[in-house]
Amino acid sequence: MGRAAASVTALERRTLERRTEVDFALIGHQESWRSAADVLAVLRGAERARLPDEEIREIFPWIPPRAVCNVEIASATGAKARGLYIDCFIPPDRLDCDYLHDNVGRVRAAAACAINRGARIVSLGGFSSILIEGNFDQLPERSGTVFTTGNTLTVAFIVQGIRKMCALDGREISKSTLLIIGATGDVGSGCARCLTPFVKRVMLCARNAERLRTLAAELEADGSEVEIATRLDQLPFAADIVICAASLASPSLRLGRIAPEAIICDAGYPKNLNPRGDMTDARVFFGGLGQIAGGLSFMPDFKGVLNRHPFLDVAHGCLLEGMALALARRFEPFSQGRGLITRERVEEIETIATLHGIHLAPLFNAEGPLEGMRVLTSNKRPEVGFAPGNLK
Amino acid sequence: MESLVSLNCAEQVVCSSPSPNASIWQDILAQAVTGELMAAMNYSALSTICDDPEEVADALEHAQGEQGHAAAFAAEGRKIGVDVPNNINARYWKRIREAFMRSIAERDFMACLIVQEIMLESFAVASYTRVGKAAPGSLGKTFAAIAAEEEGHIEHAMEILRAERARDPQRFDDKVYRLHLEVMNTLTEMVAKECRHGQCDLCHSSCVKPSLSEVGLTTVELRGASLQQYLKTLDALGLPGEVTLQWVAQLPV
């Protein structure tokens, strides 16, 4: 059978490579079994019955990380960029530390997939950003592909969302006490740097006391009032603006003491807030999301499935960062490492995103939109319930 | 059940007293022996459509190797005190054989390789590896060793198939999809949680699937590992992951 293995000509190889190259790749994972089931339902096609939940839980963990669909994004300038969505196929109930090794392996395989497909820039969504938040050695061999966590644009949209919510509610941000949960993470610390100069005081909560002290010292050097705590119940004041940006395996956070009618931004993926938490009077919104004026399309059509939001063409800032940079033809590792997001970098990515028609998404939460515009009415959004845990 | 093909084993086999799970291993071995015999027959058939004497020799060598695997599995059965049947006309195997023989009739060498090396061997490698970990003593070692050998086969065929795909990726992918529909539906029915359409014609009494947990195996694991191996093999061939994912998602459960 040896002779059949005739060598591929260089021309054939180049043609093949050109055909498969893409501008960007988005790496992500599903945050709930409901969203995993919807992804499989689209793949099976409308003519086949949905798989029973039990089958989905049995099949899903065996799927190797791979491209799920092609993505195209259009800029306000008329430019377009082509990409891929690659899912790590991490089972949604295995996002905790017990599965860390396996999950990092899945993200690496997804990254290798992006490299093999010739993606010039790769955005790492949700858990997958772990790969370049200080673990650069975990990245597979690559040439011509750069990676970004996308966290800078996420921070930009969280900060914009807080400002917008304050404006909608007639709050003065300068008189507010800001609490950031997950404050020493890349997103949390970026938000702290952007918002601390504008609030009355800031409270930082995270598990690592040493990192908390370092961040507090940095912020205090600018003359800000900063409190730190490793547990929420240690905090001395009731916050009236809260940013939840912790890495949690499931929506399990209960806030405890917060000011009546506090503004809460849940920016976690998976969501941070426990849906049963008592926040009757709080003004909760899901943060870190942007909307693409020029449109976002998937092939096959995963609209409303991969981006489970009540508005059209909405996606997470972390994924939008890679797309914005691809539209700007700036194939650079814009966000890497941990704790390096500054106000200047946030402004820079905001400028790039704005130029291409990528703006803060209309605000919404588990109950639905908090303001009315371009609500998704298409019937292509299969059984998406507004329940926390399935809205990303 | 009477075997359709006799397996003469020159090796002196010492039979131990039947193990408590011997009947379960007997049914597992019956599938393995039948699969190997079918592979041997497939390679023999393949040799008849090869033009190059070197390719003919290669195919016949492969056939002999698969026959050896069948004999090794049968010998493992005797060691645990069971006679391992085989039946290439059993429900699922017959359908797979027919699909392969259609490619032979069309003298489509690449299609034959795709069915045997990409589809059947993916399932063999993945399931033998799993069984190799669960089975005790020499039985486990034999499954593991044969899994490793089969993996070697895949690598050899991959070079040929990659070169073929590079010539015309779309045509190649269309062919894989056609064969996928013919063969993979049957293979996934074989490893489904239950045999919904009746007996597989190989289990010696009732269906072995519900008893697999008694020997540390499950159909969920065997199916999952097999489909995972199949997807990875298609990835290595260069087929787009988003396309093959859809193929696999549409298989029967």
XYZ file of C-alpha atoms in Angstrom:
645
model
C 0.000 0.000 0.000
C 3.086 2.196 0.124
C 2.867 3.653 -3.363
C -0.583 5.062 -2.773
C 0.960 7.429 -0.249
C 2.245 9.750 -2.946
C 3.539 12.978 -1.512
C 1.315 16.053 -1.419
C 2.661 18.754 -3.659
C 3.611 22.055 -2.084
C 0.966 23.795 -4.197
C -1.760 21.435 -2.971
C -0.720 22.008 0.611
C -0.723 25.787 0.244
C -4.152 25.731 -1.381
C -5.488 23.632 1.479
C -3.937 25.867 4.105
C -5.352 29.027 2.540
C -8.797 27.511 2.466
C -8.826 26.802 6.172
C -7.183 29.969 7.550
C -9.334 32.248 9.686
C -8.815 35.672 11.202
C -9.855 34.762 14.721
C -10.918 31.904 16.942
C -13.070 32.099 20.046
C -12.508 29.436 22.668
C -15.284 28.812 25.142
C -17.324 26.287 27.069
C -20.931 25.817 28.102
C -21.934 26.995 31.570
C -25.059 24.885 31.992
C -26.415 21.545 30.838
C -29.277 23.446 29.289
C -26.942 25.328 26.982
C -24.983 22.135 26.231
C -28.259 20.449 25.265
C -29.148 23.349 22.952
C -25.772 23.132 21.217
C -26.267 19.422 20.574
C -29.847 20.059 19.408
C -28.605 22.482 16.741
C -25.953 19.998 15.648
C -28.510 17.203 15.371
C -30.790 19.356 13.245
C -34.459 20.210 13.656
C -35.576 16.967 12.005
C -34.074 14.798 14.753
C -35.431 14.501 18.274
C -33.549 16.287 21.028
C -31.365 13.940 23.020
C -32.630 13.018 26.466
C -30.784 14.803 29.293
C -29.220 11.562 30.495
C -27.736 10.849 27.052
C -26.331 14.374 26.860
C -24.571 14.000 30.191
C -23.130 10.685 29.005
C -22.009 11.822 25.568
C -20.785 15.377 26.190
C -17.640 14.597 28.240
C -16.308 12.375 25.450
C -16.394 15.024 22.732
C -12.853 16.234 22.041
C -12.366 20.027 21.924
C -13.130 21.214 18.405
C -14.595 23.868 16.192
C -18.359 23.996 16.455
C -19.194 26.639 13.882
C -17.892 29.387 11.660
C -18.368 32.953 12.839
C -18.486 36.129 10.809
C -18.478 39.633 12.211
C -19.055 42.880 10.363
C -17.539 46.190 11.352
C -19.294 49.537 11.246
C -16.597 50.456 8.720
C -17.823 47.740 6.374
C -14.870 45.455 7.035
C -15.518 41.802 7.870
C -13.600 39.180 9.780
C -14.012 35.398 9.648
C -13.498 33.102 12.559
C -14.363 29.930 14.386
C -16.004 29.134 17.674
C -14.137 26.293 19.372
C -15.722 24.589 22.356
C -13.617 22.874 25.011
C -16.562 20.558 25.800
C -15.915 20.850 29.508
C -18.961 19.296 31.166
C -20.759 22.204 32.897
C -20.697 20.431 36.253
C -16.932 19.884 36.114
C -15.706 23.457 36.334
C -14.374 23.139 39.877
C -10.833 22.464 41.097
C -11.256 18.681 41.120
C -11.182 18.692 37.327
C -8.514 21.374 36.868
C -5.951 19.106 35.213
C -8.436 17.618 32.780
C -9.919 21.016 31.975
C -6.542 22.627 31.313
C -5.850 19.715 28.954
C -9.095 20.462 27.131
C -8.265 24.156 26.802
C -4.812 23.284 25.450
C -6.421 20.972 22.884
C -8.821 23.752 21.902
C -5.871 26.128 21.560
C -4.073 23.583 19.369
C -7.193 23.370 17.234
C -7.188 27.164 16.771
C -3.506 27.075 15.811
C -4.058 24.213 13.339
C -6.835 26.167 11.673
C -4.534 29.110 11.158
C -6.363 31.559 13.442
C -4.341 34.752 13.699
C -5.807 35.819 17.042
C -7.532 33.694 19.674
C -9.823 34.977 22.435
C -10.091 32.801 25.509
C -13.556 32.881 27.068
C -14.554 31.911 30.617
C -12.376 29.272 32.266
C -10.127 28.982 29.221
C -8.363 32.286 29.983
C -6.479 30.385 32.692
C -4.129 29.303 29.929
C -2.529 32.722 29.568
C -3.206 34.313 32.935
C 0.261 33.340 34.078
C 0.468 29.858 32.561
C 2.110 30.694 29.248
C 4.041 27.435 29.276
C 0.721 25.635 28.908
C 0.168 27.044 25.432
C 0.862 24.645 22.580
C 3.602 25.336 20.029
C 2.446 28.128 17.804
C 3.584 30.364 15.023
C 1.505 33.167 13.601
C -1.233 32.769 16.228
C -1.560 35.112 19.218
C -3.741 34.672 22.284
C -5.675 37.219 24.310
C -7.809 36.682 27.390
C -10.101 39.432 26.179
C -10.309 40.656 29.755
C -9.528 44.295 28.928
C -12.701 44.728 26.873
C -14.663 42.816 29.526
C -13.451 45.338 32.098
C -14.397 48.188 29.759
C -17.970 46.909 29.432
C -18.327 46.251 33.170
C -17.217 49.810 33.949
C -19.465 51.260 31.242
C -22.354 49.165 32.552
C -21.891 50.440 36.098
C -21.811 54.030 34.882
C -24.891 53.508 32.722
C -26.824 51.817 35.516
C -25.940 54.660 37.900
C -27.107 57.177 35.305
C -30.362 55.270 34.709
C -31.031 55.180 38.458
C -29.890 58.738 39.088
C -27.081 57.640 41.419
C -23.964 59.644 42.052
C -21.062 57.279 41.613
C -18.776 59.606 43.579
C -20.855 59.035 46.714
C -20.874 55.240 46.372
C -19.114 52.468 48.206
C -17.907 49.947 45.634
C -17.402 46.282 46.485
C -15.481 44.038 44.089
C -15.724 40.293 44.650
C -12.928 38.376 42.973
C -10.937 41.597 43.251
C -7.479 40.145 42.699
C -8.413 38.379 39.479
C -7.526 39.933 36.155
C -11.015 41.352 35.588
C -11.605 42.317 39.228
C -8.316 44.190 39.577
C -8.855 45.917 36.226
C -12.267 47.130 37.410
C -10.691 48.324 40.681
C -8.118 50.408 38.803
C -10.753 51.938 36.546
C -13.402 52.745 39.151
C -11.584 53.405 42.429
C -10.642 57.013 41.589
C -14.305 57.834 41.007
C -16.016 56.312 44.072
C -16.099 57.338 47.720
C -14.445 54.148 48.894
C -13.690 50.689 47.571
C -13.871 47.311 49.313
C -11.935 44.427 47.821
C -12.824 40.817 48.552
C -10.834 37.794 47.378
C -9.403 34.565 48.757
C -5.716 35.502 48.606
C -4.845 37.992 51.390
C -1.361 38.734 50.055
C -2.645 39.701 46.624
C -5.365 41.789 48.272
C -2.789 43.740 50.256
C -0.700 44.359 47.139
C -3.672 45.643 45.148
C -4.897 47.789 48.060
C -1.458 49.376 48.408
C -1.439 50.226 44.707
C -4.874 51.872 44.912
C -4.163 53.658 48.195
C -1.054 55.184 46.661
C -3.429 57.220 44.514
C -5.169 58.498 47.628
C -8.199 56.196 47.575
C -9.915 54.718 50.633
C -9.610 50.937 50.418
C -10.828 48.106 52.654
C -9.886 44.476 52.093
C -11.346 41.165 53.274
C -11.040 37.496 52.429
C -14.661 36.919 53.511
C -17.715 39.009 52.726
C -18.836 39.079 56.363
C -15.577 40.819 57.357
C -16.386 43.949 55.354
C -17.084 47.050 57.454
C -19.533 48.885 55.174
C -22.624 48.035 53.186
C -21.799 48.414 49.507
C -24.099 50.238 47.170
C -22.320 49.145 43.993
C -21.129 45.541 43.713
C -19.114 43.873 40.966
C -19.117 40.074 41.094
C -16.121 38.852 39.107
C -15.108 35.693 40.944
C -14.163 32.417 39.301
C -16.909 30.139 40.565
C -17.871 26.730 39.271
C -21.580 27.547 39.576
C -23.844 30.453 40.584
C -23.423 30.042 44.330
C -22.567 33.490 45.693
C -24.770 34.997 48.420
C -23.919 38.620 49.081
C -25.144 39.088 52.630
C -25.042 42.716 53.789
C -25.412 45.230 50.962
C -27.137 48.614 50.831
C -30.847 48.661 49.970
C -31.311 49.066 46.230
C -27.631 48.397 45.586
C -26.506 48.118 41.965
C -25.015 44.694 41.365
C -23.082 43.711 38.256
C -22.771 39.946 37.854
C -19.855 39.574 35.466
C -18.991 35.969 36.188
C -18.916 33.093 33.751
C -20.508 30.957 35.052
C -22.690 33.555 36.748
C -21.663 34.291 40.347
C -24.938 35.123 42.062
C -27.028 32.434 43.618
C -30.487 32.894 42.075
C -32.024 32.124 45.463
C -30.041 34.844 47.211
C -32.185 37.468 48.893
C -31.679 40.567 46.749
C -35.269 41.755 46.485
C -34.525 45.445 46.152
C -31.159 45.196 44.438
C -30.705 46.307 40.827
C -28.895 43.352 39.275
C -27.518 43.351 35.735
C -25.258 41.034 33.788
C -22.032 42.835 32.990
C -19.120 42.599 30.609
C -21.234 42.239 27.464
C -21.032 44.108 24.190
C -23.174 44.418 21.071
C -21.961 44.438 17.485
C -23.742 47.006 15.330
C -22.538 45.410 12.096
C -23.882 41.985 13.039
C -22.597 38.606 14.121
C -23.477 35.424 12.265
C -22.843 31.737 12.805
C -22.687 28.876 10.334
C -24.415 26.551 11.252
C -26.845 28.975 12.860
C -26.175 29.078 16.603
C -27.662 32.535 17.096
C -29.292 32.658 20.518
C -27.649 29.364 21.461
C -23.986 30.255 21.756
C -24.874 33.835 22.714
C -27.847 33.332 24.997
C -28.928 36.912 25.510
C -32.231 38.701 25.035
C -30.662 41.102 22.521
C -29.328 40.545 19.022
C -25.623 40.315 18.283
C -24.519 40.399 21.908
C -21.405 38.603 23.106
C -18.991 38.651 25.996
C -16.330 41.307 26.075
C -13.620 38.661 26.267
C -14.692 37.176 22.944
C -15.420 40.554 21.380
C -11.890 41.723 22.122
C -10.430 39.145 19.729
C -13.019 40.013 17.107
C -12.396 43.768 17.461
C -8.650 43.260 17.132
C -9.213 41.044 14.076
C -11.340 43.756 12.456
C -8.625 46.286 13.259
C -6.040 43.854 11.789
C -4.171 44.169 15.076
C -3.132 40.590 15.643
C -1.462 41.098 19.013
C -1.773 39.517 22.461
C -3.634 42.525 23.825
C -4.576 41.014 27.205
C -2.177 38.546 28.756
C -1.030 37.807 32.262
C -2.890 38.709 35.407
C -3.355 42.077 37.058
C -1.966 44.068 34.145
C -5.147 45.826 33.021
C -4.811 49.595 33.357
C -7.166 52.485 32.602
C -5.025 53.392 29.599
C -5.317 49.895 28.108
C -9.063 49.898 28.733
C -9.393 53.207 26.904
C -7.300 51.856 24.031
C -9.466 48.773 23.506
C -12.634 50.883 23.867
C -11.404 53.087 21.035
C -10.711 50.082 18.805
C -14.081 48.489 19.617
C -16.019 51.721 19.094
C -14.394 52.299 15.727
C -15.774 48.954 14.587
C -19.247 49.440 16.043
C -18.775 47.299 19.141
C -20.517 48.959 22.076
C -21.852 48.167 25.525
C -24.834 45.800 25.202
C -28.236 46.970 26.450
C -28.528 46.071 30.109
C -30.462 42.989 31.170
C -30.675 40.403 33.919
C -32.341 37.074 34.644
C -35.766 38.692 34.485
C -35.118 40.149 31.035
C -34.139 43.521 29.563
C -33.600 46.505 31.842
C -33.920 48.845 28.884
C -35.687 48.339 25.591
C -33.928 48.040 22.254
C -33.300 45.387 19.588
C -34.808 42.608 21.694
C -34.279 39.211 20.128
C -37.673 38.092 18.842
C -36.493 35.455 16.388
C -37.860 31.950 16.870
C -34.286 30.729 16.453
C -33.744 31.064 20.151
C -34.740 27.568 21.314
C -36.285 27.438 24.750
C -33.920 29.875 26.357
C -35.223 30.626 29.810
C -34.166 33.721 31.667
C -32.716 31.718 34.486
C -29.325 32.528 35.907
C -26.808 30.027 34.719
C -27.867 29.894 31.110
C -27.671 33.407 29.893
C -24.140 33.577 28.601
C -23.633 -20.987 19.122
C -21.631 -22.721 16.462
C -18.678 -20.823 15.124
C -18.662 -20.107 11.422
C -14.899 -19.991 11.254
C -12.678 -22.409 13.143
C -9.654 -20.998 14.863
C -6.802 -23.439 15.182
C -4.418 -22.407 17.854
C -0.992 -24.006 17.867
C -0.292 -22.600 21.294
C -0.639 -25.022 24.218
C -3.344 -23.537 26.385
C -3.754 -24.340 30.040
C -7.385 -23.997 31.068
C -7.989 -22.674 34.524
C -11.274 -23.170 36.318
C -13.950 -20.849 34.832
C -13.791 -17.380 36.288
C -16.975 -16.086 37.942
C -17.450 -13.605 35.119
C -16.406 -16.041 32.396
C -19.723 -15.815 30.574
C -19.441 -12.025 30.351
C -15.887 -12.243 28.988
C -17.075 -14.936 26.600
C -19.568 -12.515 25.026
C -17.001 -9.695 24.890
C -14.461 -12.025 23.305
C -17.053 -13.227 20.785
C -17.431 -9.666 19.504
C -13.656 -9.196 19.387
C -12.997 -12.484 17.581
C -15.757 -11.791 15.059
C -14.449 -8.280 14.454
C -10.925 -9.579 13.889
C -12.079 -12.335 11.557
C -14.075 -9.834 9.580
C -11.037 -7.575 9.382
C -8.985 -10.529 8.099
C -11.598 -11.225 5.427
C -11.746 -7.532 4.524
C -7.985 -7.382 3.991
C -8.084 -10.568 1.918
C -10.786 -8.990 -0.248
C -8.753 -5.794 -0.452
C -5.785 -7.731 -1.838
C -7.925 -8.690 -4.836
C -8.366 -5.076 -5.951
C -4.761 -3.964 -5.465
C -2.737 -3.543 -8.675
C 0.674 -3.255 -7.127
C 2.215 -6.556 -5.917
C 3.615 -4.703 -2.911
C 0.133 -3.562 -1.941
C -1.211 -7.086 -2.410
C 1.463 -8.422 -0.080
C 0.711 -5.690 2.454
C -3.001 -6.475 2.470
C -2.410 -10.205 2.855
C 0.028 -9.546 5.688
C -2.613 -7.444 7.426
C -5.155 -10.230 6.922
C -2.805 -12.685 8.565
C -2.229 -10.280 11.451
C -5.944 -9.922 12.096
C -6.371 -13.699 11.939
C -3.644 -13.896 14.582
C -5.532 -11.451 16.784
C -8.665 -13.571 16.498
C -6.694 -16.642 17.477
C -5.158 -14.821 20.434
C -8.589 -13.784 21.704
C -9.932 -17.318 21.252
C -6.958 -18.643 23.233
C -7.729 -16.194 26.041
C -11.234 -17.612 26.130
C -9.909 -21.124 26.548
C -7.698 -19.932 29.399
C -10.759 -18.868 31.349
C -12.590 -22.033 30.419
C -14.928 -20.793 27.711
C -15.297 -21.556 24.056
C -15.477 -18.290 22.142
C -17.951 -18.334 19.259
C -17.769 -16.141 16.194
C -20.356 -15.175 13.634
C -19.572 -12.805 10.813
C -23.216 -13.059 9.771
C -24.344 -11.688 13.122
C -26.781 -8.779 12.805
C -24.402 -5.798 12.939
C -21.248 -7.383 11.573
C -23.074 -8.587 8.478
C -24.218 -5.049 7.665
C -20.717 -3.705 8.096
C -19.252 -6.457 5.946
C -21.784 -5.701 3.222
C -20.833 -2.018 3.263
C -17.173 -2.959 2.932
C -17.868 -5.376 0.099
C -19.738 -2.680 -1.825
C -16.492 -0.708 -1.865
C -14.645 -3.809 -3.019
C -17.186 -4.261 -5.831
C -16.528 -0.660 -6.853
C -12.773 -1.361 -6.657
C -12.552 1.697 -4.398
C -9.331 1.157 -2.480
C -9.614 4.406 -0.499
C -13.179 3.647 0.580
C -12.043 0.243 1.838
C -9.280 1.868 3.878
C -11.692 4.429 5.304
C -14.133 1.745 6.472
C -11.532 -0.639 7.845
C -8.866 1.674 9.197
C -10.749 4.796 10.178
C -14.092 3.461 11.301
C -13.630 -0.143 12.408
C -10.134 0.289 13.810
C -11.127 3.430 15.753
C -13.742 1.380 17.533
C -11.370 -1.549 18.001
C -8.555 0.574 19.443
C -10.810 2.479 21.826
C -12.823 -0.479 23.059
C -9.849 -2.878 23.340
C -7.965 -0.232 25.322
C -10.872 0.087 27.747
C -11.335 -3.664 28.015
C -7.580 -4.047 28.435
C -7.736 -1.897 31.556
C -10.720 -3.709 33.024
C -9.902 -7.320 32.203
C -7.770 -9.361 34.602
C -4.357 -10.927 33.938
C -3.377 -12.114 30.502
C -6.825 -11.358 29.124
C -6.298 -7.675 29.829
C -2.747 -7.774 28.506
C -3.884 -9.360 25.251
C -6.558 -6.733 24.690
C -4.078 -3.936 25.460
C -1.391 -5.398 23.197
C -3.779 -5.850 20.284
C -5.120 -2.319 20.788
C -1.556 -1.016 20.438
C -0.998 -3.068 17.269
C -4.230 -1.836 15.715
C -3.184 1.730 16.464
C -0.072 1.064 14.393
C -2.311 0.015 11.479
C -4.188 3.284 11.679
C -0.989 5.326 11.478
C 0.101 3.478 8.350
C -3.225 4.026 6.627
C -3.375 7.665 7.718
C -0.393 8.588 5.550
C -2.113 7.176 2.495
C -5.433 8.804 3.286
C -3.947 12.215 4.102
C -2.213 12.256 0.742
C -5.452 11.275 -0.962
C -7.391 14.013 0.843
C -4.833 16.652 -0.075
C -5.557 16.008 -3.760
C -9.236 16.915 -3.455
C -10.447 17.583 0.097
C -14.100 18.113 -0.807
C -14.376 14.912 -2.812
C -12.584 12.970 -0.104
C -14.790 14.391 2.684
C -17.937 13.596 0.686
C -16.777 10.003 0.370
C -16.043 9.736 4.101
C -19.522 11.091 4.851
C -21.206 8.573 2.553
C -19.325 5.734 4.240
C -19.991 7.249 7.655
C -23.724 6.960 6.994
C -23.344 3.366 5.806
C -21.095 2.098 8.569
C -21.160 4.359 11.606
C -24.903 4.098 12.122
C -24.431 0.349 12.510
C -21.372 0.652 14.730
C -23.106 3.094 17.077
C -26.165 0.841 17.258
C -23.783 -1.927 18.276
C -22.466 0.087 21.205
C -25.778 1.709 22.130
C -26.894 1.268 25.729
C -29.455 -1.350 24.736
C -29.933 -3.566 21.722
C -33.373 -2.166 20.914
C -33.827 -4.127 17.715
C -33.294 -7.592 19.151
C -30.350 -9.906 19.734
C -26.958 -9.223 18.190
C -26.600 -12.977 17.406
C -23.343 -13.232 19.351
C -24.219 -13.132 23.040
C -24.547 -16.700 24.268
C -27.778 -16.120 26.154
C -29.285 -12.765 27.046
C -27.664 -9.487 25.985
C -24.370 -8.912 27.809
C -24.715 -5.109 27.966
C -26.555 -4.868 31.295
C -23.896 -7.131 32.884
C -20.846 -5.176 31.723
C -20.648 -3.246 34.991
C -19.856 -6.529 36.749
C -16.476 -6.556 34.995
C -15.834 -2.819 35.364
C -17.112 -1.739 31.963
C -20.104 0.228 30.727
C -21.619 0.748 27.310
C -21.492 4.503 27.984
C -17.729 4.327 28.348
C -17.213 2.018 25.366
C -19.431 4.128 23.137
C -17.920 7.412 24.338
C -14.328 6.262 23.949
C -15.012 4.779 20.510
C -16.684 7.893 19.133
C -13.967 10.058 20.660
C -11.287 7.961 18.941
C -13.207 8.193 15.663
C -13.441 11.995 15.909
C -9.755 12.290 16.758
C -8.849 10.091 13.799
C -10.927 12.256 11.478
C -9.239 15.347 12.971
C -5.846 13.814 12.251
C -6.944 13.228 8.659
C -7.678 16.953 8.421
C -11.466 16.908 8.204
C -12.963 20.070 9.753
C -13.985 19.451 13.364
C -17.233 21.381 13.023
C -18.294 19.085 10.178
C -17.427 15.782 11.832
C -19.007 16.935 15.087
C -22.292 17.328 13.253
C -21.937 13.863 11.718
C -21.407 12.267 15.100
C -24.128 14.320 16.813
C -26.598 12.970 14.254
C -25.818 9.310 14.913
C -28.489 7.196 16.596
C -28.298 6.821 20.379
